[in-house]
Short mmCIF file of C-alpha atoms and ligand atoms in Angstrom, two decimals:
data_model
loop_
_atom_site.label_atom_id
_atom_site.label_comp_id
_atom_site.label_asym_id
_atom_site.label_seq_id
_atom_site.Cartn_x
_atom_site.Cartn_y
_atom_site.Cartn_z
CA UNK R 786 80.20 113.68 129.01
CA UNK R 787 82.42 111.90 132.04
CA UNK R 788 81.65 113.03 135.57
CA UNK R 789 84.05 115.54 137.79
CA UNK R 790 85.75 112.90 139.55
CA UNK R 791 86.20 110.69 136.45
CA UNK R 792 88.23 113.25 134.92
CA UNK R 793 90.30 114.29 137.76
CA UNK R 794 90.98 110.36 138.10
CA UNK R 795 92.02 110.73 134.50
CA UNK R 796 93.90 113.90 134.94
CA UNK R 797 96.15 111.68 137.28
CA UNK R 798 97.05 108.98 135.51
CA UNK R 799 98.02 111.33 132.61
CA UNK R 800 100.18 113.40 135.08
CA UNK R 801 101.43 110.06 136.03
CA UNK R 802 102.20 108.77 132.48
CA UNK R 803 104.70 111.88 132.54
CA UNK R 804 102.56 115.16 130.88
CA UNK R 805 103.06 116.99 135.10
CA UNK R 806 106.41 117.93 133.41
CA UNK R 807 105.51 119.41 130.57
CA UNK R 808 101.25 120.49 131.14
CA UNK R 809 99.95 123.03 133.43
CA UNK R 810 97.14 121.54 135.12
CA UNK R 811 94.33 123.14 133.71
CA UNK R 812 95.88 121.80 129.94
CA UNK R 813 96.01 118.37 131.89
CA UNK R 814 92.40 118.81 132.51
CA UNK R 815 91.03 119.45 129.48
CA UNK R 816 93.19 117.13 127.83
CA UNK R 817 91.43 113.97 130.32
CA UNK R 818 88.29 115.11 129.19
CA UNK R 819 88.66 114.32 125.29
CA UNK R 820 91.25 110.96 126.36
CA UNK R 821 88.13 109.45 128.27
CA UNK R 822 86.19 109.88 125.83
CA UNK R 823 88.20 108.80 123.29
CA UNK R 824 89.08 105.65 125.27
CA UNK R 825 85.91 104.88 125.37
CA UNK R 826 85.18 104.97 121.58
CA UNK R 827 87.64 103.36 121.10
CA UNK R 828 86.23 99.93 122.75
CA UNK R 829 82.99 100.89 121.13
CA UNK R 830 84.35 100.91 117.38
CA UNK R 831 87.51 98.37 118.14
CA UNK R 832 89.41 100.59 117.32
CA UNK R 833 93.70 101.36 117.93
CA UNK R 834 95.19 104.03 117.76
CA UNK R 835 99.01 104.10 116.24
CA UNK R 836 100.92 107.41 117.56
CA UNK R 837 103.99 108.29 116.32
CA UNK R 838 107.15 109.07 118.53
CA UNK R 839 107.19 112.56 116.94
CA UNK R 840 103.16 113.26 117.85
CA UNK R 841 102.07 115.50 120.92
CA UNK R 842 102.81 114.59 124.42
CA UNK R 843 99.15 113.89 125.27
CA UNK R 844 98.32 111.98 122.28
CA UNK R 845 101.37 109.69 123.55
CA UNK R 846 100.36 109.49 127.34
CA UNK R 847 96.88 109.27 126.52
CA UNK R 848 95.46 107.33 124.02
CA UNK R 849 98.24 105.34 122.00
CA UNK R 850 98.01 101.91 121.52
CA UNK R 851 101.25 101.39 119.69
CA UNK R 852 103.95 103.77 119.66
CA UNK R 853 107.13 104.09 117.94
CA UNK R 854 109.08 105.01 114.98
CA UNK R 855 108.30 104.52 111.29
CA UNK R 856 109.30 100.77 111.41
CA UNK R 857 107.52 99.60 114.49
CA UNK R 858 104.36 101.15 114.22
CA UNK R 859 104.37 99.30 110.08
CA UNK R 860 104.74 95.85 112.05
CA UNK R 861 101.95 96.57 115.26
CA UNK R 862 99.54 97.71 112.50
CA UNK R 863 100.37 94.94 110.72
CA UNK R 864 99.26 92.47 113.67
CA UNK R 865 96.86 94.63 114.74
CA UNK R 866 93.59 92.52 115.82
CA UNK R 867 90.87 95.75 115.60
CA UNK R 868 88.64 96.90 112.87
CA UNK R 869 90.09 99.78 112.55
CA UNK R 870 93.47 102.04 113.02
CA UNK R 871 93.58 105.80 113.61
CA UNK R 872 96.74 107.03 112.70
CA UNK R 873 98.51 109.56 114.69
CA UNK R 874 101.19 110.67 112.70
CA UNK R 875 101.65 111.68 108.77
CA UNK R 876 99.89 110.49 105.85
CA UNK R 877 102.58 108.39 104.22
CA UNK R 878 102.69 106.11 107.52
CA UNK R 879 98.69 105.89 107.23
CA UNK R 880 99.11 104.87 103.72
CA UNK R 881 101.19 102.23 105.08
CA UNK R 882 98.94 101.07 107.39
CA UNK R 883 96.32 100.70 104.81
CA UNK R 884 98.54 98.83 102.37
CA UNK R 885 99.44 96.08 104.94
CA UNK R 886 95.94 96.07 106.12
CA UNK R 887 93.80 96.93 103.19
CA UNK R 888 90.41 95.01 104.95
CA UNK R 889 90.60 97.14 107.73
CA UNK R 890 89.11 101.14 107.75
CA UNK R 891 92.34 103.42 108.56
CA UNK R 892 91.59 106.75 109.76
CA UNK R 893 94.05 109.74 109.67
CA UNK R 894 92.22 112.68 112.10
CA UNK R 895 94.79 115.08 110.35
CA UNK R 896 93.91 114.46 106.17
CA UNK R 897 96.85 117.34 105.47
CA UNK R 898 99.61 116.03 107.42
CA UNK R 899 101.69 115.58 104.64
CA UNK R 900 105.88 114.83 104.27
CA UNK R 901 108.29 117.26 102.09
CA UNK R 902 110.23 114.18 101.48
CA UNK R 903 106.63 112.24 100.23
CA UNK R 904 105.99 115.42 98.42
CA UNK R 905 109.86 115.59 96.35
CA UNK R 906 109.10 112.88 94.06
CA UNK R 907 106.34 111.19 92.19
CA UNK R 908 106.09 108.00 90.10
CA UNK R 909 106.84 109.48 86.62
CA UNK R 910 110.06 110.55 88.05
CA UNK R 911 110.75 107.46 89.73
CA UNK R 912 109.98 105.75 86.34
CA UNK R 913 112.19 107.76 84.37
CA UNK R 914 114.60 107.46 87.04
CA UNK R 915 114.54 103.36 86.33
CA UNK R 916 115.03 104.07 82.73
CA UNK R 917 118.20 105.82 82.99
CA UNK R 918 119.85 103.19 85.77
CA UNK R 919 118.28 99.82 84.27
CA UNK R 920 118.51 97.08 86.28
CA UNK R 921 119.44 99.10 89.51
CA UNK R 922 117.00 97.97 92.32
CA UNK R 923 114.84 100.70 94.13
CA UNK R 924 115.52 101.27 97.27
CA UNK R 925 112.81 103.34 98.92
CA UNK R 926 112.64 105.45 102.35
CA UNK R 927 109.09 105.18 103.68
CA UNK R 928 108.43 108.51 103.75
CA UNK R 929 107.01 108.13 100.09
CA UNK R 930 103.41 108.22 98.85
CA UNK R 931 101.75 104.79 97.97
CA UNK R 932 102.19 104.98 94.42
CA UNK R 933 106.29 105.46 94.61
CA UNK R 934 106.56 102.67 97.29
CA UNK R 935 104.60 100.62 94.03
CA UNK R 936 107.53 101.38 91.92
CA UNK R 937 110.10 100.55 94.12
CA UNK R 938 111.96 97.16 94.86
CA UNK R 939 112.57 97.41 98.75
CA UNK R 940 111.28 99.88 101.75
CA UNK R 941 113.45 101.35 104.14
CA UNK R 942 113.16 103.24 107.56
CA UNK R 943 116.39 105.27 109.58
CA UNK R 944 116.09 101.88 111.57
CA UNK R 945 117.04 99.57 108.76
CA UNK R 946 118.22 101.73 105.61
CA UNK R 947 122.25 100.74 105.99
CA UNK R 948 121.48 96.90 106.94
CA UNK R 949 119.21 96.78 104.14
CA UNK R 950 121.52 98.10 101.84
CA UNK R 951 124.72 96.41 102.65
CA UNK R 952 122.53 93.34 102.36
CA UNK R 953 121.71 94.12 98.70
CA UNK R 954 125.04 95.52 97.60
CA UNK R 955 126.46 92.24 98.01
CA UNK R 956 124.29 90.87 94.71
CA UNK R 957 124.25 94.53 93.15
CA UNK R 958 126.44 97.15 92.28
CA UNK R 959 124.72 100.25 91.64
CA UNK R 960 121.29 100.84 93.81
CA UNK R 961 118.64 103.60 93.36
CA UNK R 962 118.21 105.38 96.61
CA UNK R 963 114.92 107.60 96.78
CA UNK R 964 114.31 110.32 97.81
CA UNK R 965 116.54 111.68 100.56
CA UNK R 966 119.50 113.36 99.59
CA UNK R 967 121.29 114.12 102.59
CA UNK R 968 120.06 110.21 103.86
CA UNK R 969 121.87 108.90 100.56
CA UNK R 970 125.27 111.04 101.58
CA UNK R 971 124.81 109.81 105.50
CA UNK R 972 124.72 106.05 104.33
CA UNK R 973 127.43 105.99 101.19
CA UNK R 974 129.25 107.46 103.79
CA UNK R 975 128.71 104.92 105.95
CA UNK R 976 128.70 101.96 104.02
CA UNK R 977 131.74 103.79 102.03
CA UNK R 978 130.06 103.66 98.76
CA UNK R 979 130.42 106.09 96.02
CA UNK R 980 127.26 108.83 96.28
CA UNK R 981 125.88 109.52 92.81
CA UNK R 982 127.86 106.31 91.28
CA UNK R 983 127.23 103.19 93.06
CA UNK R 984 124.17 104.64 95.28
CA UNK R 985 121.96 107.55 93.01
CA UNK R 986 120.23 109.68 94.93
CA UNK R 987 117.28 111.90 94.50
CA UNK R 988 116.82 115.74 95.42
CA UNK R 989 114.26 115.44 98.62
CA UNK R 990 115.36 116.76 101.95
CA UNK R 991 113.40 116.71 105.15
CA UNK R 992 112.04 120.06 106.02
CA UNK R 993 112.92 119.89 109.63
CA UNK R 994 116.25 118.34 109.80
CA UNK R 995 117.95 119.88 106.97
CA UNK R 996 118.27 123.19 108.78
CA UNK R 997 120.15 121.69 111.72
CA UNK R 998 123.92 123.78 111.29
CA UNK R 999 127.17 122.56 112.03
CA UNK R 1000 127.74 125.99 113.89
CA UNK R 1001 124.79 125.45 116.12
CA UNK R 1002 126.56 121.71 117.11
CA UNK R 1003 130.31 123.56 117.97
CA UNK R 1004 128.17 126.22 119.93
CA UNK R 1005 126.54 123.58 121.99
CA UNK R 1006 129.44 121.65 122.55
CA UNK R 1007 130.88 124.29 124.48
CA UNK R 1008 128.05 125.42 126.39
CA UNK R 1009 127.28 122.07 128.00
CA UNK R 1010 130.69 120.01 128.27
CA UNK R 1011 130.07 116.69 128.53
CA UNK R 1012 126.70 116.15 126.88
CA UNK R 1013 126.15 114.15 124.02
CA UNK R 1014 124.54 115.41 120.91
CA UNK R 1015 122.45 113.06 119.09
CA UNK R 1016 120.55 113.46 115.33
CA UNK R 1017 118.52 111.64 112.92
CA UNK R 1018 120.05 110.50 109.34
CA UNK R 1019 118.11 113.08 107.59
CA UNK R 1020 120.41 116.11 109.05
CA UNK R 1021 123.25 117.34 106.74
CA UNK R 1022 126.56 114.88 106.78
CA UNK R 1023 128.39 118.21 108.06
CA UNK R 1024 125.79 117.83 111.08
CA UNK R 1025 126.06 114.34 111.34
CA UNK R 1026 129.69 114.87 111.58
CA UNK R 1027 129.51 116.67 114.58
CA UNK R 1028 127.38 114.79 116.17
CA UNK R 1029 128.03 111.64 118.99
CA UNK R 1030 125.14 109.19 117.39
CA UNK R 1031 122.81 109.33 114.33
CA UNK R 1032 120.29 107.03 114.12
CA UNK R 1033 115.95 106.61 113.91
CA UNK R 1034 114.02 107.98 116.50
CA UNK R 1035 113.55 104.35 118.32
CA UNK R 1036 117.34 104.23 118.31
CA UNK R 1037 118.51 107.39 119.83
CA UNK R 1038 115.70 106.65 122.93
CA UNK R 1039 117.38 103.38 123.13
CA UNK R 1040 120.80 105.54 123.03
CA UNK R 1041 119.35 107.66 125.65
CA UNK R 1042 118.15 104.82 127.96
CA UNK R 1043 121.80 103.18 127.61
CA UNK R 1044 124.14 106.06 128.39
CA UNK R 1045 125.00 107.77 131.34
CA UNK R 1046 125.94 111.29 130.58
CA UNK R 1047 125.33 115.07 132.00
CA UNK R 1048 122.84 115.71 129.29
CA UNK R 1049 121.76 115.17 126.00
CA UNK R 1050 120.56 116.97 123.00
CA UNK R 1051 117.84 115.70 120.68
CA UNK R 1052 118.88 117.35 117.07
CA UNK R 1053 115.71 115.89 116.05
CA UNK R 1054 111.99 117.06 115.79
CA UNK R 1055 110.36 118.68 119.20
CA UNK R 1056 108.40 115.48 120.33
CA UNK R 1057 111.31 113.04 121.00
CA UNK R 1058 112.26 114.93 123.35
CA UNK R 1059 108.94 115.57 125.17
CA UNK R 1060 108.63 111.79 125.11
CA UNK R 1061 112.40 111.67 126.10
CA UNK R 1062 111.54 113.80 129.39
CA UNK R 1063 108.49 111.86 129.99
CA UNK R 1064 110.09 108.35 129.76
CA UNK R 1065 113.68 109.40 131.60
CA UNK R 1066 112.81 112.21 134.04
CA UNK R 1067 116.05 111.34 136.20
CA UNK R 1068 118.16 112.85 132.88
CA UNK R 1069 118.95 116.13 131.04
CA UNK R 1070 117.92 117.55 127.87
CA UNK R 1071 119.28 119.97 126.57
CA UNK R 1072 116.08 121.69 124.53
CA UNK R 1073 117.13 122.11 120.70
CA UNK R 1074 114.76 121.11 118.49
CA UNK R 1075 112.18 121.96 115.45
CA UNK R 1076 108.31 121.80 115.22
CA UNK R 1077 107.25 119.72 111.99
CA UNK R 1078 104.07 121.00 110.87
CA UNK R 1079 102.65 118.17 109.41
CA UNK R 1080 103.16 115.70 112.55
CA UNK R 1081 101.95 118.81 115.22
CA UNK R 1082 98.45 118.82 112.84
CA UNK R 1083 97.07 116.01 115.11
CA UNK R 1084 95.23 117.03 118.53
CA UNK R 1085 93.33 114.90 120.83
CA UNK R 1086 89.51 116.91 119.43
CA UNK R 1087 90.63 115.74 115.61
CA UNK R 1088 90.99 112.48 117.14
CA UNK R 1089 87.45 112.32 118.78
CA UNK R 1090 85.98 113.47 115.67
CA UNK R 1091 87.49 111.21 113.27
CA UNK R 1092 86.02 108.14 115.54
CA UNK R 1093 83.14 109.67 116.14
CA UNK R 1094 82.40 110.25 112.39
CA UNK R 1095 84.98 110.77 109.76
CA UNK R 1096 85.01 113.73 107.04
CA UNK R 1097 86.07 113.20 103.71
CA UNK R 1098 89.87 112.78 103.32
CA UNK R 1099 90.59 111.14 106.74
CA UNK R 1100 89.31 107.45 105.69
CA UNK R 1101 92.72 106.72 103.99
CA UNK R 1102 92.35 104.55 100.51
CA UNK R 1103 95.40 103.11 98.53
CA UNK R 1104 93.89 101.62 94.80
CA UNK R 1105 94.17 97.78 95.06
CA UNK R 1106 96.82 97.26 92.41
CA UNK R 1107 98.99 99.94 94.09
CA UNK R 1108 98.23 98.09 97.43
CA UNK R 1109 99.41 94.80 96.51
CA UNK R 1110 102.74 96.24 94.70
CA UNK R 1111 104.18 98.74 97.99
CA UNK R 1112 102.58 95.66 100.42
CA UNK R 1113 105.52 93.44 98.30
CA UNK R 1114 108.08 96.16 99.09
CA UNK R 1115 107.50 96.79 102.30
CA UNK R 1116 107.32 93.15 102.92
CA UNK R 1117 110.65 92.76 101.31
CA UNK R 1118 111.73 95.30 104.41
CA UNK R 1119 110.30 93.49 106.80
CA UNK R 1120 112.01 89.97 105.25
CA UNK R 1121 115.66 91.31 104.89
CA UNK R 1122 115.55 93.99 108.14
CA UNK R 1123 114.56 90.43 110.42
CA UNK R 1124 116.55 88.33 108.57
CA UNK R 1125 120.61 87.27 110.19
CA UNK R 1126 122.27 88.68 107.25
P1 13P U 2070 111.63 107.39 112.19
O1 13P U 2070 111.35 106.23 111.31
O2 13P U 2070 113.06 107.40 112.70
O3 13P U 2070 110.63 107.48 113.30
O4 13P U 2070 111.53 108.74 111.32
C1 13P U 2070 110.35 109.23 110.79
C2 13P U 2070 110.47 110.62 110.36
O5 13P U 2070 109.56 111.16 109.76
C3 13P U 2070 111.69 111.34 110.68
O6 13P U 2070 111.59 112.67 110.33
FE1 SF4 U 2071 108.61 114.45 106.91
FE2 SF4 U 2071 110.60 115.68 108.14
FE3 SF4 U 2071 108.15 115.90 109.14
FE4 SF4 U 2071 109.49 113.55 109.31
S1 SF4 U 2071 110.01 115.47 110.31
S2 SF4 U 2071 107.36 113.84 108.68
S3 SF4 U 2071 110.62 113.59 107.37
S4 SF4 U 2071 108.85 116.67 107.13
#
């Protein structure tokens, strides 16, 4: 176990990294207790750690590697020169991980961190799906299990979906979109293509930003004049509507960082906006927000023991003939999201 003065160093540089805002001190503490330790291992077994943007505050001040949204983390575990990758985040994005890196061991410390968009469609339905639109390409959110990402012809994330799509409108005219709904409506309306004609959606919703009201945006706007409201793709149109900006989580940080105004709400899950306060502490926020279960299932003590010695479930494995089929799709993301088109 680290000495006294080794974890109050610690405690410091986490205060530092921005968790004095949001920690008491003893919770500081603790917390630099389990990150030494875990920094440590993590030497020991070469090991990175991924963290997404959405994951708790002291997971991102105190042990990520890489963080980011959906689309960046896919690309620095993609490069990543370790033996292996712990996954801070849900399962779909450690499945990912593991498909674009299938020699390397990828650990996920939280095995049930699942997606209710991953979990709204499987491959039968994807399959029938193909059968009644042939020849319409499959256009896939990332938030998918393994085996759908297989079936499908491209990947998207909220950083790429309406580049990608515009992009492959131009050689097609009708284009399976799976399996947000309320993403599908969001980006015929933005690329002014027909919903349920030209783009077909599927009937998945994300659990946390499909409650996000209209009513609750009008109340807000009146309560703080002046601020801007920001959400994620996966609230309701009507929400989007109402909003200043939509966009991934990378994006509306990068919003944040380039604006100047009185304050700002996060319409989004709970942890942009910790990271938000920890990265900008000369702004506003405006706290309105919702927990997602599956991405608050990660603490720093599931992290020690997964590195220390993994239980079943949390070594993530993708079959190789799946691997090699979602690799090509998400590949194909990676190809048309970089390239000038
Ligand atoms: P981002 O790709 O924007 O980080 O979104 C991931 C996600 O799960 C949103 O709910
Ligand atoms: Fe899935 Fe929504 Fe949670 Fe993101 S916030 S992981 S889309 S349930």
């Amino acid at each position: 176990m680290p000495g006294r003065h080794a974890v109050e160093a610690e405690a410091r540089r986490l205060e530092k990294a921005g968790l004095k805002l949001l920690c008491a001190a003893q919770d500081i503490r603790a917390a630099a207790a389990l990150t030494l330790e875990i920094n440590r291992l993590k030497k020991l077994r070469n090991a990175v750690l991924a963290v997404h943007v959405y994951q708790r505050p002291e997971l991102l001040a105190g042990v990520a590697d890489f963080t980011g949204d959906s689309y960046q983390l896919a690309k620095d575990c993609q490069s990543a020169k370790a033996d292996t990758i712990v996954f801070c985040g849900v399962r779909f994005m450690a499945e990912t991980a593991k498909i674009l890196n299938p020699e390397k061991r990828v650990l996920l410390p939280a095995p049930d961190a699942g997606c209710s968009l991953s979990d709204s469609i499987t491959v039968a339905q994807v399959r029938a799906l193909k059968k009644k639109h042939p020849g319409a390409p499959v256009v896939t959110y990332i938030n998918t299990t393994a085996e759908v990402k297989a079936e499908s012809d491209c990947i998207v994330t909220s950083a790429n979906a309406a580049k990608i799509l515009r992009v492959l409108f131009k050689k097609h005219k009708k284009i399976i979109f799976l399996p947000d709904r309320l993403m599908a409506a969001n980006l015929a309306a933005e690329l002014g293509v027909k919903l349920g004609k030209d783009l077909i959606p599927w009937n998945g919703a994300c659990e946390v930003h499909e409650r996000f009201s209209p009513a609750v945006a009008a109340h807000y706007r009146k309560a703080y004049p002046g601020a801007k409201i920001l959400t994620h793709p996966e609230a309701r149109p009507e929400f989007v509507a109402q909003a200043d900006y939509s966009g991934g989580t990378s994006a509306m940080l990068d919003y944040v960082r380039t604006h100047k105004a009185p304050a700002y709400l996060l319409v989004t899950e709970c942890g942009l906006g910790e990271l938000a306060r920890m990265r900008f502490p000369g702004k506003n926020f405006v706290p309105l927000c919702r927990i997602c279960s599956h991405m608050k299932l990660t603490a720093l003590e599931n992290v020690l023991q997964a590195l220390k010695k993994p239980q079943a479930g949390q070594t993530v494995e993708v079959d190789a003939k799946t691997a090699v089929k979602a690799a090509a799709a998400v590949r194909k993301m990676f190809e048309i999201a970089e390239s000038g088109e």
